[in-house]
Amino acid sequence: MTTPALTTTDPGAGLVTLDPPRALLLQKLDERFRQLAGEVGAHPLVPPALLPAEWLADLDYFKNFPHLCLTTGRFSEQGAELLAAGTPVTALPAVSHEPTGYVLPSATCYGMLLSLRGRRLSEEVRLTAVGRCFRNEDHFEGLRRLRGFHMREVIYLGHRDGAEQHLALSREFVQRLADGLGLELKVVTANDPFYDRDGSRAKLTALDPVKHEFVIPDGTAIASINRHRNFFGSRLDITWDDAPAYTSCTAFGVERWIHALELRYGSAEKALERLDDDRP
């Protein structure tokens, strides 16, 4: 079936509508990412669309990533009336906005890990999900840097060796996938800790990095592997053998993979052809 040509309009900075070829490419790419979940035995999960701000505070989120955070709010009755009368949102008085206490997720793993708060693990846990993620970036650029995007993650919870093995398998998978699709990748250390940068653990990060990114030649990071150590296990009271569980995760920025393939092959249609030619 031929994918129809359709011109779409983007609703604002950092927001895109994926036309049919790009939407199909997103679906097919996510099928490839789910192959990693199959190889490591990860079960599907659907995390919540919103996260409690109080729970994220327990993870030092607002110390480390306050600039990325997008909160949810609602319009008061007065605000709704003003909007209905044609008042621009930017001209509404402050009392027109009411906070809800919830935050839009900036990464898929937060919802998965928060949902396991207080669990006592009797066996290793591997989970996967694709989420809509949101970030208040300092600038937006095509599919490289978006306000809202899709992120597929595969996470591990259990013991230290299992967490390290998950990262090793993930690293090999990402490289194998990129090679099959003709993408050139460079692995770089990222300064993106899951905890307070000013603490003693930040010093440990300099010696033993927690995050590595897979970067294409134009500098776009399209995937990452993340060593959390026992940070989430400790903060969320997730235990393994009566001690804080170790966790790690692998993340794929789906729209960024679309960008990488379009950059490599010139269009989503040609990228789809290459993706179909590289079927496992």
Short mmCIF file of C-alpha atoms in Angstrom, two decimals:
data_model
loop_
_atom_site.label_atom_id
_atom_site.label_comp_id
_atom_site.label_asym_id
_atom_site.label_seq_id
_atom_site.Cartn_x
_atom_site.Cartn_y
_atom_site.Cartn_z
CA MET A 1 0.00 0.00 0.00
CA THR A 2 1.35 3.41 -1.00
CA THR A 3 1.72 5.89 1.83
CA PRO A 4 -0.27 9.04 0.91
CA ALA A 5 1.40 12.42 0.56
CA LEU A 6 -0.13 14.79 3.10
CA THR A 7 0.96 18.24 4.19
CA THR A 8 0.46 18.84 7.90
CA THR A 9 0.64 21.97 10.03
CA ASP A 10 2.66 22.02 13.25
CA PRO A 11 0.81 23.70 16.16
CA GLY A 12 3.76 25.52 17.71
CA ALA A 13 7.44 25.58 18.57
CA GLY A 14 8.70 22.13 19.53
CA LEU A 15 5.45 20.44 18.45
CA VAL A 16 5.17 18.38 15.28
CA THR A 17 2.54 16.36 13.49
CA LEU A 18 4.08 13.28 11.90
CA ASP A 19 2.70 12.83 8.39
CA PRO A 20 1.81 9.28 7.20
CA PRO A 21 5.35 8.25 6.10
CA ARG A 22 6.87 9.51 9.33
CA ALA A 23 4.08 7.98 11.43
CA LEU A 24 4.66 4.61 9.75
CA LEU A 25 8.39 4.98 10.30
CA LEU A 26 7.75 5.65 14.00
CA GLN A 27 5.68 2.47 14.28
CA LYS A 28 8.23 0.32 12.47
CA LEU A 29 11.12 1.73 14.47
CA ASP A 30 9.34 1.01 17.73
CA GLU A 31 8.84 -2.57 16.56
CA ARG A 32 12.62 -2.79 16.23
CA PHE A 33 13.20 -1.32 19.68
CA ARG A 34 10.80 -3.87 21.17
CA GLN A 35 13.10 -6.59 19.86
CA LEU A 36 15.51 -5.64 22.66
CA ALA A 37 12.66 -6.19 25.14
CA GLY A 38 12.13 -9.62 23.61
CA GLU A 39 15.81 -10.52 23.81
CA VAL A 40 16.09 -9.62 27.50
CA GLY A 41 12.62 -10.87 28.49
CA ALA A 42 11.09 -7.49 29.36
CA HIS A 43 7.33 -7.37 29.95
CA PRO A 44 5.17 -4.49 28.64
CA LEU A 45 3.89 -1.83 30.99
CA VAL A 46 1.79 1.28 30.43
CA PRO A 47 2.94 3.97 32.89
CA PRO A 48 0.66 6.82 33.98
CA ALA A 49 0.38 9.90 31.77
CA LEU A 50 1.08 12.25 34.69
CA LEU A 51 3.40 12.04 37.69
CA PRO A 52 2.91 13.45 41.20
CA ALA A 53 5.29 16.36 41.77
CA GLU A 54 5.80 15.25 45.39
CA TRP A 55 7.05 11.84 44.26
CA LEU A 56 9.47 13.36 41.77
CA ALA A 57 10.80 15.61 44.52
CA ASP A 58 11.91 12.46 46.34
CA LEU A 59 14.20 11.76 43.36
CA ASP A 60 15.94 15.18 43.41
CA TYR A 61 14.17 15.86 40.13
CA PHE A 62 13.62 19.55 40.85
CA LYS A 63 17.24 19.98 41.92
CA ASN A 64 18.62 18.42 38.75
CA PHE A 65 16.09 19.15 36.03
CA PRO A 66 13.94 22.16 37.01
CA HIS A 67 14.50 23.70 33.58
CA LEU A 68 12.93 20.69 31.82
CA CYS A 69 9.81 20.45 33.94
CA LEU A 70 6.37 21.07 32.44
CA THR A 71 3.52 21.06 34.95
CA THR A 72 -0.19 20.52 34.41
CA GLY A 73 -2.74 23.10 35.44
CA ARG A 74 -6.36 23.98 34.89
CA PHE A 75 -8.18 27.21 34.18
CA SER A 76 -10.40 28.61 36.90
CA GLU A 77 -13.99 29.45 36.11
CA GLN A 78 -12.93 33.05 35.62
CA GLY A 79 -10.11 32.03 33.31
CA ALA A 80 -12.40 29.86 31.20
CA GLU A 81 -14.86 32.71 30.83
CA LEU A 82 -12.10 35.08 29.72
CA LEU A 83 -10.82 32.56 27.17
CA ALA A 84 -14.34 32.04 25.85
CA ALA A 85 -14.60 35.80 25.42
CA GLY A 86 -11.45 35.82 23.30
CA THR A 87 -8.85 36.91 25.85
CA PRO A 88 -5.34 35.70 24.84
CA VAL A 89 -3.85 33.16 27.24
CA THR A 90 -0.84 35.44 27.79
CA ALA A 91 -3.18 38.20 28.98
CA LEU A 92 -4.99 36.14 31.63
CA PRO A 93 -4.51 37.16 35.28
CA ALA A 94 -2.57 34.80 37.53
CA VAL A 95 -5.73 33.72 39.36
CA SER A 96 -6.97 32.18 36.10
CA HIS A 97 -4.51 29.29 36.48
CA GLU A 98 -4.78 26.61 39.18
CA PRO A 99 -2.03 24.00 39.77
CA THR A 100 -2.93 20.31 39.94
CA GLY A 101 0.22 18.98 41.60
CA TYR A 102 1.06 16.79 38.60
CA VAL A 103 3.96 16.94 36.16
CA LEU A 104 4.28 15.76 32.57
CA PRO A 105 6.96 13.04 32.41
CA SER A 106 10.28 14.01 30.82
CA ALA A 107 11.35 10.36 30.52
CA THR A 108 9.41 7.10 30.34
CA CYS A 109 11.35 5.36 33.11
CA TYR A 110 10.05 7.67 35.87
CA GLY A 111 6.50 6.39 35.62
CA MET A 112 7.63 2.76 35.52
CA LEU A 113 9.94 3.09 38.52
CA LEU A 114 7.53 5.18 40.60
CA SER A 115 4.84 2.54 40.05
CA LEU A 116 7.07 0.00 41.84
CA ARG A 117 7.56 2.10 44.96
CA GLY A 118 7.80 -0.02 48.12
CA ARG A 119 8.11 -3.36 46.29
CA ARG A 120 10.13 -6.28 47.66
CA LEU A 121 11.55 -8.08 44.64
CA SER A 122 11.83 -11.86 44.81
CA GLU A 123 13.13 -12.12 41.24
CA GLU A 124 14.69 -9.87 38.64
CA VAL A 125 12.24 -7.55 36.89
CA ARG A 126 12.49 -6.35 33.29
CA LEU A 127 9.91 -4.00 31.87
CA THR A 128 9.38 -1.96 28.73
CA ALA A 129 7.13 0.92 27.72
CA VAL A 130 6.85 3.66 25.16
CA GLY A 131 5.73 6.99 26.59
CA ARG A 132 4.89 10.48 25.49
CA CYS A 133 7.53 12.66 27.11
CA PHE A 134 7.70 16.43 27.48
CA ARG A 135 10.59 18.84 28.04
CA ASN A 136 10.82 22.59 28.34
CA GLU A 137 14.05 22.89 26.32
CA ASP A 138 15.90 26.17 25.89
CA HIS A 139 15.31 25.89 22.13
CA PHE A 140 13.55 23.60 19.69
CA GLU A 141 14.85 22.24 16.40
CA GLY A 142 12.91 19.98 14.04
CA LEU A 143 12.78 16.38 15.24
CA ARG A 144 16.08 16.76 17.10
CA ARG A 145 14.71 18.77 20.02
CA LEU A 146 10.98 18.69 20.74
CA ARG A 147 8.62 19.84 23.44
CA GLY A 148 6.72 16.54 23.16
CA PHE A 149 8.08 13.23 21.80
CA HIS A 150 8.03 9.43 22.14
CA MET A 151 10.57 7.51 24.19
CA ARG A 152 10.83 3.70 24.28
CA GLU A 153 12.60 2.38 27.38
CA VAL A 154 13.63 -1.04 28.61
CA ILE A 155 14.44 -1.17 32.33
CA TYR A 156 15.98 -3.69 34.69
CA LEU A 157 15.53 -4.03 38.46
CA GLY A 158 17.41 -6.51 40.64
CA HIS A 159 21.07 -6.95 41.57
CA ARG A 160 24.24 -5.14 40.51
CA ASP A 161 25.50 -7.76 38.04
CA GLY A 162 22.10 -8.02 36.38
CA ALA A 163 21.94 -4.26 35.92
CA GLU A 164 25.39 -4.23 34.31
CA GLN A 165 24.52 -7.17 32.07
CA HIS A 166 21.40 -5.32 30.90
CA LEU A 167 23.53 -2.37 29.82
CA ALA A 168 26.03 -4.60 28.01
CA LEU A 169 23.27 -6.38 26.08
CA SER A 170 21.60 -3.06 25.29
CA ARG A 171 24.81 -1.51 24.02
CA GLU A 172 25.39 -4.43 21.68
CA PHE A 173 21.77 -4.28 20.47
CA VAL A 174 21.86 -0.55 19.68
CA GLN A 175 25.08 -0.89 17.72
CA ARG A 176 23.77 -3.91 15.83
CA LEU A 177 20.57 -2.09 14.94
CA ALA A 178 22.42 1.02 13.79
CA ASP A 179 24.83 -1.04 11.68
CA GLY A 180 21.92 -2.78 9.98
CA LEU A 181 20.31 0.55 9.16
CA GLY A 182 23.54 2.12 7.93
CA LEU A 183 23.78 4.66 10.75
CA GLU A 184 27.15 5.82 12.03
CA LEU A 185 27.22 6.10 15.82
CA LYS A 186 29.67 7.40 18.38
CA VAL A 187 29.31 6.51 22.07
CA VAL A 188 29.91 9.46 24.40
CA THR A 189 29.70 10.00 28.14
CA ALA A 190 26.80 12.26 29.13
CA ASN A 191 26.67 14.57 32.14
CA ASP A 192 23.09 13.76 33.09
CA PRO A 193 22.99 12.18 36.57
CA PHE A 194 19.83 10.92 38.24
CA TYR A 195 20.79 12.61 41.48
CA ASP A 196 22.12 15.83 42.95
CA ARG A 197 25.19 16.99 40.99
CA ASP A 198 26.65 18.68 44.08
CA GLY A 199 26.75 15.59 46.29
CA SER A 200 29.32 12.87 46.79
CA ARG A 201 27.60 10.69 44.23
CA ALA A 202 28.28 13.35 41.59
CA LYS A 203 31.99 12.91 42.30
CA LEU A 204 31.55 9.18 41.79
CA THR A 205 29.88 9.91 38.45
CA ALA A 206 33.03 11.60 37.21
CA LEU A 207 34.96 8.38 37.87
CA ASP A 208 32.22 5.93 36.84
CA PRO A 209 29.77 7.60 34.40
CA VAL A 210 26.09 6.76 34.79
CA LYS A 211 24.99 7.60 31.26
CA HIS A 212 26.33 6.94 27.77
CA GLU A 213 24.68 8.31 24.64
CA PHE A 214 24.73 7.03 21.06
CA VAL A 215 25.32 10.06 18.85
CA ILE A 216 25.03 10.43 15.06
CA PRO A 217 27.46 12.66 13.10
CA ASP A 218 25.36 15.85 13.44
CA GLY A 219 25.56 15.58 17.24
CA THR A 220 22.08 14.21 17.90
CA ALA A 221 21.84 11.60 20.69
CA ILE A 222 19.34 8.99 19.49
CA ALA A 223 19.67 6.42 22.31
CA SER A 224 21.25 6.05 25.74
CA ILE A 225 22.12 3.46 28.36
CA ASN A 226 21.80 4.55 31.97
CA ARG A 227 23.37 3.09 35.10
CA HIS A 228 21.28 4.15 38.10
CA ARG A 229 23.19 2.03 40.62
CA ASN A 230 20.89 1.65 43.68
CA PHE A 231 19.65 5.26 43.66
CA PHE A 232 16.06 4.53 42.67
CA GLY A 233 15.98 1.42 44.84
CA SER A 234 17.00 3.50 47.84
CA ARG A 235 14.75 6.51 47.21
CA LEU A 236 11.70 4.45 46.26
CA ASP A 237 12.22 1.65 48.80
CA ILE A 238 12.48 -1.02 46.10
CA THR A 239 14.52 -3.85 47.58
CA TRP A 240 16.39 -6.93 46.41
CA ASP A 241 17.61 -9.37 49.03
CA ASP A 242 16.76 -6.86 51.81
CA ALA A 243 18.88 -4.10 50.22
CA PRO A 244 18.06 -1.30 47.77
CA ALA A 245 17.65 -2.79 44.30
CA TYR A 246 19.97 -1.86 41.45
CA THR A 247 18.37 -0.54 38.28
CA SER A 248 19.44 0.38 34.77
CA CYS A 249 17.64 1.40 31.61
CA THR A 250 17.97 1.78 27.87
CA ALA A 251 16.19 4.63 26.09
CA PHE A 252 15.38 5.28 22.43
CA GLY A 253 14.22 8.72 21.29
CA VAL A 254 11.88 7.60 18.49
CA GLU A 255 11.56 10.93 16.66
CA ARG A 256 15.33 11.33 16.80
CA TRP A 257 15.75 8.00 15.03
CA ILE A 258 13.38 9.29 12.34
CA HIS A 259 15.61 12.37 12.05
CA ALA A 260 18.71 10.17 11.79
CA LEU A 261 17.24 8.02 9.03
CA GLU A 262 15.92 11.00 7.07
CA LEU A 263 19.35 12.61 7.33
CA ARG A 264 20.96 9.41 6.07
CA TYR A 265 18.52 8.55 3.27
CA GLY A 266 16.94 11.87 2.34
CA SER A 267 13.29 11.16 3.17
CA ALA A 268 11.00 9.10 5.38
CA GLU A 269 9.88 7.10 2.33
CA LYS A 270 13.45 6.03 1.48
CA ALA A 271 14.12 5.36 5.16
CA LEU A 272 11.11 3.04 5.20
CA GLU A 273 12.54 1.14 2.25
CA ARG A 274 15.85 0.68 4.06
CA LEU A 275 14.06 -0.40 7.23
CA ASP A 276 12.09 -3.03 5.29
CA ASP A 277 15.27 -4.26 3.57
CA ASP A 278 16.90 -4.76 6.97
CA ARG A 279 14.21 -7.00 8.42
CA PRO A 280 15.71 -9.51 10.88
#
